[in-house]
């Protein structure tokens, strides 16, 4: 978008909020403008880098492409991963048509030029640590947050990831012998792992392939396409007010321009459709009773996680409810 410089002398520009009859102005930009710029930039980076590029176009794309193109339809790994790739191909195809291209929705909702759009995706691919491989626990440590600061994102995230990893371990143990590294002896598993590693930007999945490594990779991917997608994708409340966190703004004003707001609203509205939840019954995906029972145990464990998260939110220890890992809200896949 274009930035219109203020007509007033430097330091005397009015700061305006609202539109038309509701427009109010005060003397200078100052701290209020700095806060608006921070919130708007944060929301734009979360949406473009963390949500669209990292989850949709990188992790989700790698998992479903390798699953469909490199693993047989009746393979145990294909059965395991199919629920977590539900409708991902469809939504990513639609994103490639109406979100990402020049002059389409993301471009129109942001202040970036075409070169700016290319630059932010290049940054996400080449520089951002969020698209390099790292196990969940290791990523927590990379953030540099001291253990004395108890963040609900980490505390609840550990519970959720533990349930996911326990399920993946149990499922793989049904089909492969960990002691003899049966995972590395399965051609379908090897083909899937190699394809995923070829697609992710830094090609840095752990090698050599072991059952333990495969377990951690799959559990981490499931964590991202379910709970993390819930975390970065549910920001409609933060952007519904054009004066709170607009992606673009004109100098001297404290609200985003109308085009920015309406385009953001259109994106949020069109991506707010209900999708299958991770606690639903997917036992029809499996052709053996032990695997079906593993899924039943998984959903039971997730409900326990949800109960514990609700207890933590209600016990008065948190300033406000933290709902990222409320398992009744988490969708199974990147499907919208």
mmCIF file of N, CA and C in Angstrom, residues 217-332:
data_model
loop_
_atom_site.group_PDB
_atom_site.id
_atom_site.type_symbol
_atom_site.label_atom_id
_atom_site.label_comp_id
_atom_site.label_asym_id
_atom_site.label_seq_id
_atom_site.Cartn_x
_atom_site.Cartn_y
_atom_site.Cartn_z
ATOM 1 N N UNK A 217 9.678 -37.076 14.972
ATOM 2 C CA UNK A 217 9.325 -36.269 13.811
ATOM 3 C C UNK A 217 7.819 -36.270 13.602
ATOM 4 N N UNK A 218 7.195 -37.449 13.631
ATOM 5 C CA UNK A 218 5.750 -37.533 13.414
ATOM 6 C C UNK A 218 5.000 -36.812 14.527
ATOM 7 N N UNK A 219 5.402 -37.029 15.784
ATOM 8 C CA UNK A 219 4.726 -36.362 16.902
ATOM 9 C C UNK A 219 4.851 -34.850 16.789
ATOM 10 N N UNK A 220 6.012 -34.375 16.371
ATOM 11 C CA UNK A 220 6.215 -32.938 16.210
ATOM 12 C C UNK A 220 5.347 -32.388 15.092
ATOM 13 N N UNK A 221 5.273 -33.102 13.972
ATOM 14 C CA UNK A 221 4.428 -32.654 12.868
ATOM 15 C C UNK A 221 2.962 -32.622 13.286
ATOM 16 N N UNK A 222 2.506 -33.648 14.010
ATOM 17 C CA UNK A 222 1.113 -33.662 14.478
ATOM 18 C C UNK A 222 0.858 -32.477 15.400
ATOM 19 N N UNK A 223 1.796 -32.191 16.287
ATOM 20 C CA UNK A 223 1.676 -31.035 17.180
ATOM 21 C C UNK A 223 1.467 -29.753 16.375
ATOM 22 N N UNK A 224 2.237 -29.587 15.309
ATOM 23 C CA UNK A 224 2.157 -28.358 14.521
ATOM 24 C C UNK A 224 0.850 -28.248 13.742
ATOM 25 N N UNK A 225 0.428 -29.318 13.086
ATOM 26 C CA UNK A 225 -0.755 -29.199 12.232
ATOM 27 C C UNK A 225 -2.049 -29.161 13.035
ATOM 28 N N UNK A 226 -1.986 -29.482 14.311
ATOM 29 C CA UNK A 226 -3.196 -29.450 15.138
ATOM 30 C C UNK A 226 -3.152 -28.278 16.114
ATOM 31 N N UNK A 227 -2.444 -28.417 17.218
ATOM 32 C CA UNK A 227 -2.456 -27.389 18.263
ATOM 33 C C UNK A 227 -1.803 -26.090 17.812
ATOM 34 N N UNK A 228 -0.667 -26.171 17.125
ATOM 35 C CA UNK A 228 0.001 -24.941 16.700
ATOM 36 C C UNK A 228 -0.831 -24.194 15.663
ATOM 37 N N UNK A 229 -1.510 -24.941 14.811
ATOM 38 C CA UNK A 229 -2.412 -24.295 13.853
ATOM 39 C C UNK A 229 -3.538 -23.577 14.588
ATOM 40 N N UNK A 230 -4.021 -24.174 15.668
ATOM 41 C CA UNK A 230 -5.015 -23.510 16.501
ATOM 42 C C UNK A 230 -4.437 -22.238 17.118
ATOM 43 N N UNK A 231 -3.179 -22.288 17.521
ATOM 44 C CA UNK A 231 -2.538 -21.159 18.206
ATOM 45 C C UNK A 231 -2.360 -19.954 17.286
ATOM 46 N N UNK A 232 -1.822 -20.178 16.086
ATOM 47 C CA UNK A 232 -1.528 -19.046 15.207
ATOM 48 C C UNK A 232 -2.684 -18.698 14.281
ATOM 49 N N UNK A 233 -3.663 -19.590 14.168
ATOM 50 C CA UNK A 233 -4.746 -19.372 13.208
ATOM 51 C C UNK A 233 -5.996 -18.750 13.787
ATOM 52 N N UNK A 234 -6.101 -18.670 15.109
ATOM 53 C CA UNK A 234 -7.315 -18.128 15.713
ATOM 54 C C UNK A 234 -7.042 -16.723 16.251
ATOM 55 N N UNK A 235 -6.876 -15.783 15.331
ATOM 56 C CA UNK A 235 -6.542 -14.402 15.727
ATOM 57 C C UNK A 235 -7.622 -13.424 15.270
ATOM 58 N N UNK A 236 -8.800 -13.929 14.919
ATOM 59 C CA UNK A 236 -9.848 -13.027 14.432
ATOM 60 C C UNK A 236 -10.203 -11.969 15.468
ATOM 61 N N UNK A 237 -10.206 -12.339 16.751
ATOM 62 C CA UNK A 237 -10.555 -11.373 17.794
ATOM 63 C C UNK A 237 -9.553 -10.238 17.882
ATOM 64 N N UNK A 238 -8.300 -10.521 17.539
ATOM 65 C CA UNK A 238 -7.258 -9.501 17.618
ATOM 66 C C UNK A 238 -7.312 -8.520 16.442
ATOM 67 N N UNK A 239 -7.884 -8.950 15.314
ATOM 68 C CA UNK A 239 -7.874 -8.079 14.141
ATOM 69 C C UNK A 239 -9.264 -7.566 13.777
ATOM 70 N N UNK A 240 -10.299 -7.894 14.570
ATOM 71 C CA UNK A 240 -11.643 -7.449 14.216
ATOM 72 C C UNK A 240 -11.818 -5.938 14.417
ATOM 73 N N UNK A 241 -10.978 -5.344 15.249
ATOM 74 C CA UNK A 241 -11.006 -3.894 15.443
ATOM 75 C C UNK A 241 -9.934 -3.265 14.560
ATOM 76 N N UNK A 242 -10.301 -2.456 13.560
ATOM 77 C CA UNK A 242 -9.288 -1.886 12.650
ATOM 78 C C UNK A 242 -8.328 -0.929 13.344
ATOM 79 N N UNK A 243 -8.630 -0.575 14.587
ATOM 80 C CA UNK A 243 -7.754 0.349 15.312
ATOM 81 C C UNK A 243 -6.895 -0.359 16.352
ATOM 82 N N UNK A 244 -6.931 -1.700 16.379
ATOM 83 C CA UNK A 244 -6.143 -2.413 17.369
ATOM 84 C C UNK A 244 -4.866 -2.997 16.777
ATOM 85 N N UNK A 245 -4.967 -3.786 15.711
ATOM 86 C CA UNK A 245 -3.775 -4.427 15.149
ATOM 87 C C UNK A 245 -3.865 -4.514 13.628
ATOM 88 N N UNK A 246 -3.990 -3.367 12.949
ATOM 89 C CA UNK A 246 -4.041 -3.414 11.478
ATOM 90 C C UNK A 246 -2.689 -3.796 10.899
ATOM 91 N N UNK A 247 -2.707 -4.463 9.756
ATOM 92 C CA UNK A 247 -1.456 -4.835 9.101
ATOM 93 C C UNK A 247 -0.802 -3.640 8.417
ATOM 94 N N UNK A 248 -1.586 -2.625 8.124
ATOM 95 C CA UNK A 248 -1.067 -1.427 7.458
ATOM 96 C C UNK A 248 -1.710 -0.210 8.108
ATOM 97 N N UNK A 249 -1.011 0.915 8.040
ATOM 98 C CA UNK A 249 -1.567 2.151 8.597
ATOM 99 C C UNK A 249 -0.900 3.339 7.904
ATOM 100 N N UNK A 250 -1.627 4.438 7.888
ATOM 101 C CA UNK A 250 -1.083 5.673 7.335
ATOM 102 C C UNK A 250 -0.458 6.481 8.459
ATOM 103 N N UNK A 251 0.628 7.115 8.160
ATOM 104 C CA UNK A 251 1.297 7.925 9.172
ATOM 105 C C UNK A 251 0.354 9.018 9.661
ATOM 106 N N UNK A 252 0.300 9.168 10.984
ATOM 107 C CA UNK A 252 -0.564 10.177 11.566
ATOM 108 C C UNK A 252 -1.946 9.684 11.903
ATOM 109 N N UNK A 253 -2.221 8.384 11.673
ATOM 110 C CA UNK A 253 -3.519 7.821 12.023
ATOM 111 C C UNK A 253 -3.321 6.606 12.932
ATOM 112 N N UNK A 254 -4.319 6.320 13.714
ATOM 113 C CA UNK A 254 -4.241 5.192 14.636
ATOM 114 C C UNK A 254 -5.210 4.078 14.278
ATOM 115 N N UNK A 255 -5.613 4.001 13.038
ATOM 116 C CA UNK A 255 -6.432 2.903 12.539
ATOM 117 C C UNK A 255 -5.912 2.493 11.165
ATOM 118 N N UNK A 256 -6.138 1.243 10.807
ATOM 119 C CA UNK A 256 -5.780 0.808 9.473
ATOM 120 C C UNK A 256 -6.731 1.386 8.442
ATOM 121 N N UNK A 257 -6.303 1.526 7.200
ATOM 122 C CA UNK A 257 -7.188 2.027 6.144
ATOM 123 C C UNK A 257 -8.307 1.028 5.849
ATOM 124 N N UNK A 258 -9.403 1.484 5.266
ATOM 125 C CA UNK A 258 -10.550 0.598 5.032
ATOM 126 C C UNK A 258 -10.208 -0.666 4.242
ATOM 127 N N UNK A 259 -9.369 -0.532 3.206
ATOM 128 C CA UNK A 259 -9.056 -1.714 2.399
ATOM 129 C C UNK A 259 -8.385 -2.786 3.235
ATOM 130 N N UNK A 260 -7.465 -2.376 4.098
ATOM 131 C CA UNK A 260 -6.794 -3.340 4.967
ATOM 132 C C UNK A 260 -7.801 -4.079 5.839
ATOM 133 N N UNK A 261 -8.678 -3.328 6.477
ATOM 134 C CA UNK A 261 -9.631 -3.937 7.399
ATOM 135 C C UNK A 261 -10.585 -4.882 6.683
ATOM 136 N N UNK A 262 -11.158 -4.445 5.588
ATOM 137 C CA UNK A 262 -12.132 -5.292 4.906
ATOM 138 C C UNK A 262 -11.474 -6.542 4.321
ATOM 139 N N UNK A 263 -10.234 -6.426 3.853
ATOM 140 C CA UNK A 263 -9.551 -7.603 3.327
ATOM 141 C C UNK A 263 -9.217 -8.579 4.446
ATOM 142 N N UNK A 264 -8.744 -8.061 5.594
ATOM 143 C CA UNK A 264 -8.505 -8.939 6.742
ATOM 144 C C UNK A 264 -9.795 -9.618 7.173
ATOM 145 N N UNK A 265 -10.893 -8.879 7.226
ATOM 146 C CA UNK A 265 -12.179 -9.454 7.630
ATOM 147 C C UNK A 265 -12.615 -10.553 6.669
ATOM 148 N N UNK A 266 -12.380 -10.336 5.370
ATOM 149 C CA UNK A 266 -12.732 -11.348 4.375
ATOM 150 C C UNK A 266 -11.906 -12.611 4.563
ATOM 151 N N UNK A 267 -10.612 -12.455 4.842
ATOM 152 C CA UNK A 267 -9.756 -13.614 5.073
ATOM 153 C C UNK A 267 -10.238 -14.390 6.296
ATOM 154 N N UNK A 268 -10.512 -13.685 7.397
ATOM 155 C CA UNK A 268 -10.952 -14.355 8.625
ATOM 156 C C UNK A 268 -12.291 -15.052 8.427
ATOM 157 N N UNK A 269 -13.206 -14.390 7.736
ATOM 158 C CA UNK A 269 -14.531 -14.978 7.523
ATOM 159 C C UNK A 269 -14.450 -16.240 6.667
ATOM 160 N N UNK A 270 -13.654 -16.205 5.625
ATOM 161 C CA UNK A 270 -13.598 -17.337 4.694
ATOM 162 C C UNK A 270 -12.776 -18.503 5.228
ATOM 163 N N UNK A 271 -12.029 -18.303 6.318
ATOM 164 C CA UNK A 271 -11.237 -19.387 6.892
ATOM 165 C C UNK A 271 -11.736 -19.776 8.279
ATOM 166 N N UNK A 272 -13.007 -19.482 8.559
ATOM 167 C CA UNK A 272 -13.557 -19.748 9.892
ATOM 168 C C UNK A 272 -14.540 -20.913 9.909
ATOM 169 N N UNK A 273 -14.573 -21.700 8.849
ATOM 170 C CA UNK A 273 -15.513 -22.825 8.798
ATOM 171 C C UNK A 273 -15.082 -23.936 9.753
ATOM 172 N N UNK A 274 -16.062 -24.588 10.378
ATOM 173 C CA UNK A 274 -15.774 -25.674 11.311
ATOM 174 C C UNK A 274 -15.162 -26.865 10.579
ATOM 175 N N UNK A 275 -14.176 -27.499 11.217
ATOM 176 C CA UNK A 275 -13.502 -28.671 10.664
ATOM 177 C C UNK A 275 -13.454 -29.772 11.725
ATOM 178 N N UNK A 276 -13.177 -31.022 11.313
ATOM 179 C CA UNK A 276 -13.140 -32.136 12.282
ATOM 180 C C UNK A 276 -12.150 -31.886 13.414
ATOM 181 N N UNK A 277 -12.530 -32.262 14.622
ATOM 182 C CA UNK A 277 -11.700 -32.062 15.816
ATOM 183 C C UNK A 277 -10.807 -33.277 16.071
ATOM 184 N N UNK A 278 -9.729 -33.031 16.791
ATOM 185 C CA UNK A 278 -8.749 -34.087 17.023
ATOM 186 C C UNK A 278 -9.268 -35.153 17.982
ATOM 187 N N UNK A 279 -10.309 -34.831 18.753
ATOM 188 C CA UNK A 279 -10.861 -35.807 19.698
ATOM 189 C C UNK A 279 -11.944 -36.683 19.068
ATOM 190 N N UNK A 280 -12.194 -36.528 17.774
ATOM 191 C CA UNK A 280 -13.232 -37.329 17.122
ATOM 192 C C UNK A 280 -12.735 -38.739 16.834
ATOM 193 N N UNK A 281 -13.657 -39.599 16.406
ATOM 194 C CA UNK A 281 -13.373 -41.022 16.200
ATOM 195 C C UNK A 281 -12.873 -41.263 14.777
ATOM 196 N N UNK A 282 -11.612 -41.629 14.672
ATOM 197 C CA UNK A 282 -11.018 -41.958 13.372
ATOM 198 C C UNK A 282 -10.660 -43.445 13.271
ATOM 199 N N UNK A 283 -11.290 -44.269 14.072
ATOM 200 C CA UNK A 283 -10.919 -45.689 14.060
ATOM 201 C C UNK A 283 -11.210 -46.355 12.717
ATOM 202 N N UNK A 284 -12.094 -45.758 11.906
ATOM 203 C CA UNK A 284 -12.363 -46.331 10.584
ATOM 204 C C UNK A 284 -11.142 -46.265 9.667
ATOM 205 N N UNK A 285 -10.132 -45.462 10.036
ATOM 206 C CA UNK A 285 -8.932 -45.359 9.214
ATOM 207 C C UNK A 285 -8.023 -46.572 9.356
ATOM 208 N N UNK A 286 -8.219 -47.366 10.403
ATOM 209 C CA UNK A 286 -7.286 -48.449 10.708
ATOM 210 C C UNK A 286 -7.952 -49.799 10.465
ATOM 211 N N UNK A 287 -7.148 -50.766 9.998
ATOM 212 C CA UNK A 287 -7.709 -52.071 9.634
ATOM 213 C C UNK A 287 -7.373 -53.167 10.633
ATOM 214 N N UNK A 288 -6.846 -52.820 11.809
ATOM 215 C CA UNK A 288 -6.556 -53.821 12.832
ATOM 216 C C UNK A 288 -6.986 -53.266 14.185
ATOM 217 N N UNK A 289 -7.417 -54.172 15.064
ATOM 218 C CA UNK A 289 -7.964 -53.750 16.347
ATOM 219 C C UNK A 289 -6.942 -53.058 17.245
ATOM 220 N N UNK A 290 -5.681 -53.520 17.314
ATOM 221 C CA UNK A 290 -4.704 -52.795 18.143
ATOM 222 C C UNK A 290 -4.544 -51.328 17.742
ATOM 223 N N UNK A 291 -4.554 -51.042 16.442
ATOM 224 C CA UNK A 291 -4.431 -49.652 15.994
ATOM 225 C C UNK A 291 -5.673 -48.850 16.349
ATOM 226 N N UNK A 292 -6.833 -49.470 16.204
ATOM 227 C CA UNK A 292 -8.072 -48.798 16.601
ATOM 228 C C UNK A 292 -8.043 -48.473 18.096
ATOM 229 N N UNK A 293 -7.565 -49.421 18.885
ATOM 230 C CA UNK A 293 -7.512 -49.201 20.326
ATOM 231 C C UNK A 293 -6.495 -48.108 20.676
ATOM 232 N N UNK A 294 -5.420 -48.017 19.901
ATOM 233 C CA UNK A 294 -4.445 -46.949 20.128
ATOM 234 C C UNK A 294 -5.091 -45.585 19.915
ATOM 235 N N UNK A 295 -5.931 -45.463 18.882
ATOM 236 C CA UNK A 295 -6.615 -44.186 18.661
ATOM 237 C C UNK A 295 -7.599 -43.881 19.796
ATOM 238 N N UNK A 296 -8.314 -44.897 20.256
ATOM 239 C CA UNK A 296 -9.239 -44.664 21.372
ATOM 240 C C UNK A 296 -8.481 -44.193 22.612
ATOM 241 N N UNK A 297 -7.327 -44.800 22.868
ATOM 242 C CA UNK A 297 -6.515 -44.350 23.991
ATOM 243 C C UNK A 297 -6.014 -42.933 23.799
ATOM 244 N N UNK A 298 -5.696 -42.573 22.564
ATOM 245 C CA UNK A 298 -5.221 -41.224 22.255
ATOM 246 C C UNK A 298 -6.298 -40.189 22.558
ATOM 247 N N UNK A 299 -7.518 -40.419 22.077
ATOM 248 C CA UNK A 299 -8.575 -39.443 22.321
ATOM 249 C C UNK A 299 -8.921 -39.349 23.809
ATOM 250 N N UNK A 300 -8.832 -40.481 24.523
ATOM 251 C CA UNK A 300 -9.061 -40.435 25.968
ATOM 252 C C UNK A 300 -7.996 -39.585 26.654
ATOM 253 N N UNK A 301 -6.735 -39.746 26.234
ATOM 254 C CA UNK A 301 -5.652 -38.951 26.812
ATOM 255 C C UNK A 301 -5.826 -37.467 26.488
ATOM 256 N N UNK A 302 -6.286 -37.164 25.285
ATOM 257 C CA UNK A 302 -6.509 -35.771 24.912
ATOM 258 C C UNK A 302 -7.603 -35.135 25.758
ATOM 259 N N UNK A 303 -8.628 -35.894 26.050
ATOM 260 C CA UNK A 303 -9.694 -35.345 26.903
ATOM 261 C C UNK A 303 -9.178 -35.068 28.304
ATOM 262 N N UNK A 304 -8.279 -35.912 28.784
ATOM 263 C CA UNK A 304 -7.662 -35.654 30.085
ATOM 264 C C UNK A 304 -6.817 -34.380 30.041
ATOM 265 N N UNK A 305 -6.107 -34.175 28.925
ATOM 266 C CA UNK A 305 -5.350 -32.933 28.753
ATOM 267 C C UNK A 305 -6.293 -31.738 28.795
ATOM 268 N N UNK A 306 -7.404 -31.844 28.075
ATOM 269 C CA UNK A 306 -8.370 -30.756 28.064
ATOM 270 C C UNK A 306 -8.927 -30.455 29.442
ATOM 271 N N UNK A 307 -9.171 -31.499 30.217
ATOM 272 C CA UNK A 307 -9.673 -31.320 31.584
ATOM 273 C C UNK A 307 -8.650 -30.604 32.454
ATOM 274 N N UNK A 308 -7.380 -30.985 32.319
ATOM 275 C CA UNK A 308 -6.331 -30.352 33.107
ATOM 276 C C UNK A 308 -6.129 -28.895 32.688
ATOM 277 N N UNK A 309 -6.188 -28.620 31.406
ATOM 278 C CA UNK A 309 -6.066 -27.233 30.937
ATOM 279 C C UNK A 309 -7.207 -26.392 31.500
ATOM 280 N N UNK A 310 -8.421 -26.924 31.492
ATOM 281 C CA UNK A 310 -9.565 -26.198 32.048
ATOM 282 C C UNK A 310 -9.375 -25.936 33.544
ATOM 283 N N UNK A 311 -8.815 -26.927 34.256
ATOM 284 C CA UNK A 311 -8.579 -26.734 35.695
ATOM 285 C C UNK A 311 -7.562 -25.617 35.924
ATOM 286 N N UNK A 312 -6.493 -25.599 35.143
ATOM 287 C CA UNK A 312 -5.475 -24.558 35.284
ATOM 288 C C UNK A 312 -6.050 -23.179 34.975
ATOM 289 N N UNK A 313 -6.932 -23.118 33.996
ATOM 290 C CA UNK A 313 -7.539 -21.836 33.651
ATOM 291 C C UNK A 313 -8.488 -21.332 34.732
ATOM 292 N N UNK A 314 -9.032 -22.259 35.518
ATOM 293 C CA UNK A 314 -10.043 -21.892 36.511
ATOM 294 C C UNK A 314 -9.485 -21.703 37.918
ATOM 295 N N UNK A 315 -8.216 -22.072 38.149
ATOM 296 C CA UNK A 315 -7.718 -22.080 39.534
ATOM 297 C C UNK A 315 -7.182 -20.738 40.016
ATOM 298 N N UNK A 316 -7.259 -19.713 39.175
ATOM 299 C CA UNK A 316 -6.844 -18.380 39.593
ATOM 300 C C UNK A 316 -5.377 -18.070 39.416
ATOM 301 N N UNK A 317 -4.597 -19.008 38.907
ATOM 302 C CA UNK A 317 -3.156 -18.776 38.759
ATOM 303 C C UNK A 317 -2.813 -18.022 37.481
ATOM 304 N N UNK A 318 -3.774 -17.882 36.568
ATOM 305 C CA UNK A 318 -3.524 -17.222 35.289
ATOM 306 C C UNK A 318 -4.350 -15.941 35.188
ATOM 307 N N UNK A 319 -3.773 -14.948 34.569
ATOM 308 C CA UNK A 319 -4.476 -13.671 34.418
ATOM 309 C C UNK A 319 -5.689 -13.803 33.518
ATOM 310 N N UNK A 320 -5.617 -14.698 32.540
ATOM 311 C CA UNK A 320 -6.755 -14.955 31.655
ATOM 312 C C UNK A 320 -6.652 -16.388 31.141
ATOM 313 N N UNK A 321 -7.747 -16.911 30.649
ATOM 314 C CA UNK A 321 -7.755 -18.274 30.131
ATOM 315 C C UNK A 321 -6.811 -18.395 28.933
ATOM 316 N N UNK A 322 -6.099 -19.520 28.875
ATOM 317 C CA UNK A 322 -5.228 -19.824 27.739
ATOM 318 C C UNK A 322 -5.799 -21.056 27.062
ATOM 319 N N UNK A 323 -6.278 -20.913 25.812
ATOM 320 C CA UNK A 323 -7.103 -21.935 25.176
ATOM 321 C C UNK A 323 -6.425 -22.662 24.027
ATOM 322 N N UNK A 324 -5.149 -22.375 23.762
ATOM 323 C CA UNK A 324 -4.474 -23.030 22.638
ATOM 324 C C UNK A 324 -4.558 -24.546 22.733
ATOM 325 N N UNK A 325 -4.416 -25.100 23.941
ATOM 326 C CA UNK A 325 -4.382 -26.552 24.112
ATOM 327 C C UNK A 325 -5.661 -27.091 24.756
ATOM 328 N N UNK A 326 -6.748 -26.346 24.644
ATOM 329 C CA UNK A 326 -8.066 -26.870 25.022
ATOM 330 C C UNK A 326 -8.482 -27.829 23.925
ATOM 331 N N UNK A 327 -8.411 -29.112 24.200
ATOM 332 C CA UNK A 327 -8.463 -30.105 23.125
ATOM 333 C C UNK A 327 -9.816 -30.190 22.432
ATOM 334 N N UNK A 328 -10.871 -29.681 23.053
ATOM 335 C CA UNK A 328 -12.162 -29.686 22.363
ATOM 336 C C UNK A 328 -12.241 -28.616 21.280
ATOM 337 N N UNK A 329 -11.232 -27.746 21.228
ATOM 338 C CA UNK A 329 -11.187 -26.680 20.213
ATOM 339 C C UNK A 329 -10.204 -27.002 19.093
ATOM 340 N N UNK A 330 -9.358 -28.001 19.246
ATOM 341 C CA UNK A 330 -8.260 -28.238 18.316
ATOM 342 C C UNK A 330 -8.733 -29.086 17.135
ATOM 343 N N UNK A 331 -8.494 -28.589 15.931
ATOM 344 C CA UNK A 331 -8.818 -29.351 14.718
ATOM 345 C C UNK A 331 -7.712 -30.350 14.427
ATOM 346 N N UNK A 332 -8.064 -31.437 13.751
ATOM 347 C CA UNK A 332 -7.119 -32.521 13.516
ATOM 348 C C UNK A 332 -6.013 -32.137 12.550
#
